[in-house]
GROMACS .gro file of C-alpha atoms in nm:
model
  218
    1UNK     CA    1   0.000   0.000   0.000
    2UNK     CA    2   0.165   0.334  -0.122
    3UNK     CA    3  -0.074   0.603  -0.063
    4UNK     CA    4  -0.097   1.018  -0.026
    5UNK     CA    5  -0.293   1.192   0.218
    6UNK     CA    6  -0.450   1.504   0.140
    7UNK     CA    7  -0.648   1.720   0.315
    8UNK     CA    8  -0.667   2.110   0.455
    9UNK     CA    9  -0.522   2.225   0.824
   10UNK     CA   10  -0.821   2.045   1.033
   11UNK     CA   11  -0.917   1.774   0.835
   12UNK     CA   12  -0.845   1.538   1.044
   13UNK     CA   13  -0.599   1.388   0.790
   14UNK     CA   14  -0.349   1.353   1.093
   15UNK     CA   15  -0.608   1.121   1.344
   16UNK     CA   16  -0.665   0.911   0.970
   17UNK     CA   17  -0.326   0.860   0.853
   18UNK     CA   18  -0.246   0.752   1.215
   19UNK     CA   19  -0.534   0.490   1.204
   20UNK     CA   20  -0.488   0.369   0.872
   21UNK     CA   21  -0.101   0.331   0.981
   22UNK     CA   22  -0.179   0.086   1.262
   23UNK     CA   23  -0.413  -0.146   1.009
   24UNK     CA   24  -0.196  -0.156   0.721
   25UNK     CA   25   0.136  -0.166   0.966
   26UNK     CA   26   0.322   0.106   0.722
   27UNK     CA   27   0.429   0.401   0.856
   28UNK     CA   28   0.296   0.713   0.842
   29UNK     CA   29   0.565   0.984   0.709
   30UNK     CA   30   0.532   1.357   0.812
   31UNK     CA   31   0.781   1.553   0.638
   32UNK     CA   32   0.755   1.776   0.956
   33UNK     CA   33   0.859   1.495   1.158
   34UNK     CA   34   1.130   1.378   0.897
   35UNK     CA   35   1.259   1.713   0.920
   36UNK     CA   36   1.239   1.779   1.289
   37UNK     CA   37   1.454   1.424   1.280
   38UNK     CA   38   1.724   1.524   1.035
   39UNK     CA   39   1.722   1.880   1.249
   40UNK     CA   40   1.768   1.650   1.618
   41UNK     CA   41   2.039   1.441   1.465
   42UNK     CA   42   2.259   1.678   1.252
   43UNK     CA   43   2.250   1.489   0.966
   44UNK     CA   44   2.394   1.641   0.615
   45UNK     CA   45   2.074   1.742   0.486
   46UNK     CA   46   1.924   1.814   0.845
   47UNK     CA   47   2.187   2.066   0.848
   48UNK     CA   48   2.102   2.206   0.477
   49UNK     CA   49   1.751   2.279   0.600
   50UNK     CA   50   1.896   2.442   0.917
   51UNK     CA   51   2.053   2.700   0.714
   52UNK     CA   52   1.721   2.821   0.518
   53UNK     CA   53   1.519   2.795   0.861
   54UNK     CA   54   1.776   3.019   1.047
   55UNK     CA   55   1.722   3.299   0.827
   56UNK     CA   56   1.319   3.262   0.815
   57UNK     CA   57   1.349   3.093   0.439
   58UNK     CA   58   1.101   2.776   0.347
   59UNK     CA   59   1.359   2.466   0.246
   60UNK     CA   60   1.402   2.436  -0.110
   61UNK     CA   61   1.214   2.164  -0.265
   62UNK     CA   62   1.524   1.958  -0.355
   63UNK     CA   63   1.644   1.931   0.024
   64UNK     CA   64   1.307   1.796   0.129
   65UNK     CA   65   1.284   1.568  -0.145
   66UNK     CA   66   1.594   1.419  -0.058
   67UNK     CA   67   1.477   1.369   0.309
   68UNK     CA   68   1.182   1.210   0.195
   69UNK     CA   69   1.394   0.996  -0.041
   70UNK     CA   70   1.583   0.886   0.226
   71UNK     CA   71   1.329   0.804   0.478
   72UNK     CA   72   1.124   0.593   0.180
   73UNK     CA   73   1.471   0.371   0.196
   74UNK     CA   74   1.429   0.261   0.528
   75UNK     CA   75   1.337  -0.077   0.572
   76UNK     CA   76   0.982  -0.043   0.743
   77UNK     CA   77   0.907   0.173   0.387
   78UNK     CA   78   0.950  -0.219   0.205
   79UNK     CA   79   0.536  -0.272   0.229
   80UNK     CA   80   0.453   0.045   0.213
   81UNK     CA   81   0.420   0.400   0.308
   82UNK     CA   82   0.179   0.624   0.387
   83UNK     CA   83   0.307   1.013   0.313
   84UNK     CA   84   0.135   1.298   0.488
   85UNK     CA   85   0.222   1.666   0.420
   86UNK     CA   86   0.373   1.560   0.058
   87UNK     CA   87   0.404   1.664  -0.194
   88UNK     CA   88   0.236   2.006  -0.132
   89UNK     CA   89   0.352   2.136  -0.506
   90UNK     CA   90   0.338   1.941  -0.834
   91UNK     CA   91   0.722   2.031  -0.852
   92UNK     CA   92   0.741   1.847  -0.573
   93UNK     CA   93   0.474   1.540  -0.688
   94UNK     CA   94   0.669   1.521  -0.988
   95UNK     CA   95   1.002   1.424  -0.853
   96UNK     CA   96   0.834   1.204  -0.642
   97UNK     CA   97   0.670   1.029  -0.931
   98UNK     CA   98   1.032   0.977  -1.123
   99UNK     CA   99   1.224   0.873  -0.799
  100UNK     CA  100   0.930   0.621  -0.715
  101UNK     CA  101   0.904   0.479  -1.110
  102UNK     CA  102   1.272   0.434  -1.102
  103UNK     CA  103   1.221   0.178  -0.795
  104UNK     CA  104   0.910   0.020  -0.968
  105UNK     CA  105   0.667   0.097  -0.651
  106UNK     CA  106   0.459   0.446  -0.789
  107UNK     CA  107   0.182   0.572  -0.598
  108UNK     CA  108  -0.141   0.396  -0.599
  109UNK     CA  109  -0.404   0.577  -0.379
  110UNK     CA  110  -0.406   0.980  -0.358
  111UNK     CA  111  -0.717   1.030  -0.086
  112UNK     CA  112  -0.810   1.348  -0.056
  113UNK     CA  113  -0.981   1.469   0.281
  114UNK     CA  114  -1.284   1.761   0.200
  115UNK     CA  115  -1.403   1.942   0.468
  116UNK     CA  116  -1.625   2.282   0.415
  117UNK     CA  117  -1.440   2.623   0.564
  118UNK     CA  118  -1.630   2.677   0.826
  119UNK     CA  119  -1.646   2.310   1.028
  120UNK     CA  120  -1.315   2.344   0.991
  121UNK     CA  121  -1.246   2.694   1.103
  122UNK     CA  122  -1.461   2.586   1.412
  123UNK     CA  123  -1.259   2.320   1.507
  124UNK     CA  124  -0.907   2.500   1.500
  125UNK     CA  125  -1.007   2.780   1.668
  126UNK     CA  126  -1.129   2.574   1.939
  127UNK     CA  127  -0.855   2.382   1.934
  128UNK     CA  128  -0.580   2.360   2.289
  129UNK     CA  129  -0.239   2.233   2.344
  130UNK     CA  130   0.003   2.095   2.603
  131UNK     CA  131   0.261   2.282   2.564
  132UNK     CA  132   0.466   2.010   2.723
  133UNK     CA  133   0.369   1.685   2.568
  134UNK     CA  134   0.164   1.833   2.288
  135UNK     CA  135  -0.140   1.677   2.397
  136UNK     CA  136  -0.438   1.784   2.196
  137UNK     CA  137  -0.810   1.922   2.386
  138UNK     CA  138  -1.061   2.084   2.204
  139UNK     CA  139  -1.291   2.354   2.390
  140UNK     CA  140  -1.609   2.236   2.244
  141UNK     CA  141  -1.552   1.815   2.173
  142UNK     CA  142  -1.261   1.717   2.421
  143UNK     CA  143  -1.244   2.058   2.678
  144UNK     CA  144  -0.927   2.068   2.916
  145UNK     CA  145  -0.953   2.144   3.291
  146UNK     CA  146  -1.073   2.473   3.426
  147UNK     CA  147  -0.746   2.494   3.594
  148UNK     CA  148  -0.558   2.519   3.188
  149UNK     CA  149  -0.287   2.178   3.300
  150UNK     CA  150  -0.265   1.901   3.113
  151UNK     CA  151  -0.428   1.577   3.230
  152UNK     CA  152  -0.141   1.372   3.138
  153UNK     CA  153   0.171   1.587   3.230
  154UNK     CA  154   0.020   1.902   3.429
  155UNK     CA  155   0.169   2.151   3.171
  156UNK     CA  156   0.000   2.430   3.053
  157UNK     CA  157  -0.277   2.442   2.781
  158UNK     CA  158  -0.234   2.682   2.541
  159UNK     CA  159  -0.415   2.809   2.204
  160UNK     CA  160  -0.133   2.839   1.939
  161UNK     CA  161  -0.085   3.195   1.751
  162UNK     CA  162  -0.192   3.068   1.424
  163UNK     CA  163  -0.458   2.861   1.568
  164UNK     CA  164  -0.715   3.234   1.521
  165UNK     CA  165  -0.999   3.223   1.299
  166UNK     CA  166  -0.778   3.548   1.101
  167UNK     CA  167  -0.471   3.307   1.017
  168UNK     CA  168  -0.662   2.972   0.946
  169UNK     CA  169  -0.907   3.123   0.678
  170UNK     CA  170  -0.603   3.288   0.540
  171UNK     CA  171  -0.421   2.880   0.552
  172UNK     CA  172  -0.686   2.759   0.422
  173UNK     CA  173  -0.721   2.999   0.129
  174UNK     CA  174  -0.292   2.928   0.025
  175UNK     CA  175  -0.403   2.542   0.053
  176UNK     CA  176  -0.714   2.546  -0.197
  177UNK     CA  177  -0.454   2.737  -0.428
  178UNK     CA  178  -0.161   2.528  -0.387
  179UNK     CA  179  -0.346   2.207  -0.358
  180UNK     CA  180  -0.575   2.176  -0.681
  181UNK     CA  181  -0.324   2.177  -0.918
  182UNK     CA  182  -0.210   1.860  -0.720
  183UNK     CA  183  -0.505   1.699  -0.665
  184UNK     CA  184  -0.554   1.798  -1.086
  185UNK     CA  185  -0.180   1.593  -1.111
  186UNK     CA  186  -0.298   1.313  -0.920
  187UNK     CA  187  -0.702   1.287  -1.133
  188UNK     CA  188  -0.493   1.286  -1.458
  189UNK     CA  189  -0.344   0.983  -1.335
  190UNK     CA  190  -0.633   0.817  -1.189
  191UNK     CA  191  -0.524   0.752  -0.866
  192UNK     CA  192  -0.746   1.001  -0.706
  193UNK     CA  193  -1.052   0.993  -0.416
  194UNK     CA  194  -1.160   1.262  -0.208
  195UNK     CA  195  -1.410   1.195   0.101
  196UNK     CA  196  -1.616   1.361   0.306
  197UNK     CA  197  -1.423   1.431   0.598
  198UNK     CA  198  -1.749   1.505   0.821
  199UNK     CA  199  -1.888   1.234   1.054
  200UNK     CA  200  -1.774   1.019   1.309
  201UNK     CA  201  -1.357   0.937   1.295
  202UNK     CA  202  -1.451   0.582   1.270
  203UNK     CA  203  -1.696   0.612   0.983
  204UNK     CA  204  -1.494   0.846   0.792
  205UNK     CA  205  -1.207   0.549   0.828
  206UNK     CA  206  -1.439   0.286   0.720
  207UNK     CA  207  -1.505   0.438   0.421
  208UNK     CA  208  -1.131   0.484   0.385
  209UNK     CA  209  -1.063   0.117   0.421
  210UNK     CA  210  -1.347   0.004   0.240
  211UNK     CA  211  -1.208   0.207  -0.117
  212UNK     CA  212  -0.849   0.084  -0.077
  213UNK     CA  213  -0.975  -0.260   0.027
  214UNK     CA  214  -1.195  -0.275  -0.298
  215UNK     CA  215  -1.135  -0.505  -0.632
  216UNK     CA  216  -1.230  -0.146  -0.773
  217UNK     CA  217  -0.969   0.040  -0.612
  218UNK     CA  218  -0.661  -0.195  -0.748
   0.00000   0.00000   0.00000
């Protein structure tokens, strides 16, 4: 199983990447993780990132394509992979697409995650942190104490800066226009499905599994 998630900040492609993950036992690949790795351990191209973060700069698309190309080598990549966060160009889908053909193991399931603006602008915004552990607590679904500390390490909950209803309508707006050109890439080549991504976390799965489980689907 070699498959793309897709899906706006909120989504909840994180929560189903992680699920599908533990069924299919492939990992799922952040390139925020992968790159938070490469950062922790000084590696070569952990270091080449460094250099464009220290100054404020985005990494070029050739360092992070290398990262990812290095953490699809790994062994627990053999079965399969699930990537989350890439590609977020076609640039960037591209390469991916020539580095995977050259190993014989392209792409075969691009799911898209569609949520309307303002479900998801709702759930952000309501959105909490730990800002020790990163646990997540949501003021309306999953509230945290009255006393703001984290039930599993006492830290403090917080509401992250871009977590306001200003700067997620404004991420939301630079994803619809960097993302449908992708998810265009992706229809061309028929690997493309996009779902719902209201209703219960366990339905919305289902309906995951069911497509990628299908004769249809292969």
């Amino acid at each position: 199983m070699r498959l793309i998630l897709l899906g706006a900040p909120g989504s909840g492609k994180g929560t189903q990447g992680g699920l599908l993950s533990n069924y299919y036992m492939i990992p799922n690949i952040s390139t925020g993780d992968i790159l938070r790795e490469n950062l922790k351990n000084e590696t070569e191209l952990g270091k080449q990132a460094k250099q464009f973060m220290d100054k404020g700069e985005l990494v070029p698309d050739d360092v992070i394509i290398s990262i990812v190309k290095q953490r699809l080598l790994e062994a627990d990549c053999d079965n399969g992979f699930i990537l989350d966060g890439f590609p977020r160009t076609v640039p960037q889908a591209q390469a991916l697409d020539a580095y995977l053909k050259s190993q014989n193991r392209e792409i075969q399931h691009v799911v898209s995650l569609e949520v309307e603006e303002e479900p998801i602008v709702a759930r952000i915004t309501s959105r909490r942190l730990c800002r020790n552990c990163g646990k997540d607590y949501n003021m309306v679904t999953n509230p945290p104490p009255a006393d703001m500390k984290c039930t599993v390490c006492g830290g403090e909950i917080w509401q992250r800066p871009d977590d306001t209803e200003e700067t997620v309508r404004n991420r939301l707006k630079v994803y619809a226009e960097k993302t449908q050109p992708l998810k265009d890439h992706y229809a061309q080549q028929g690997v493309l499905k996009s779902f719902a991504g209201e209703g219960t976390i366990d339905t919305i799965q289902q309906r995951i599994r069911e497509y990628l489980s299908s004769d249809d689907s292969n």
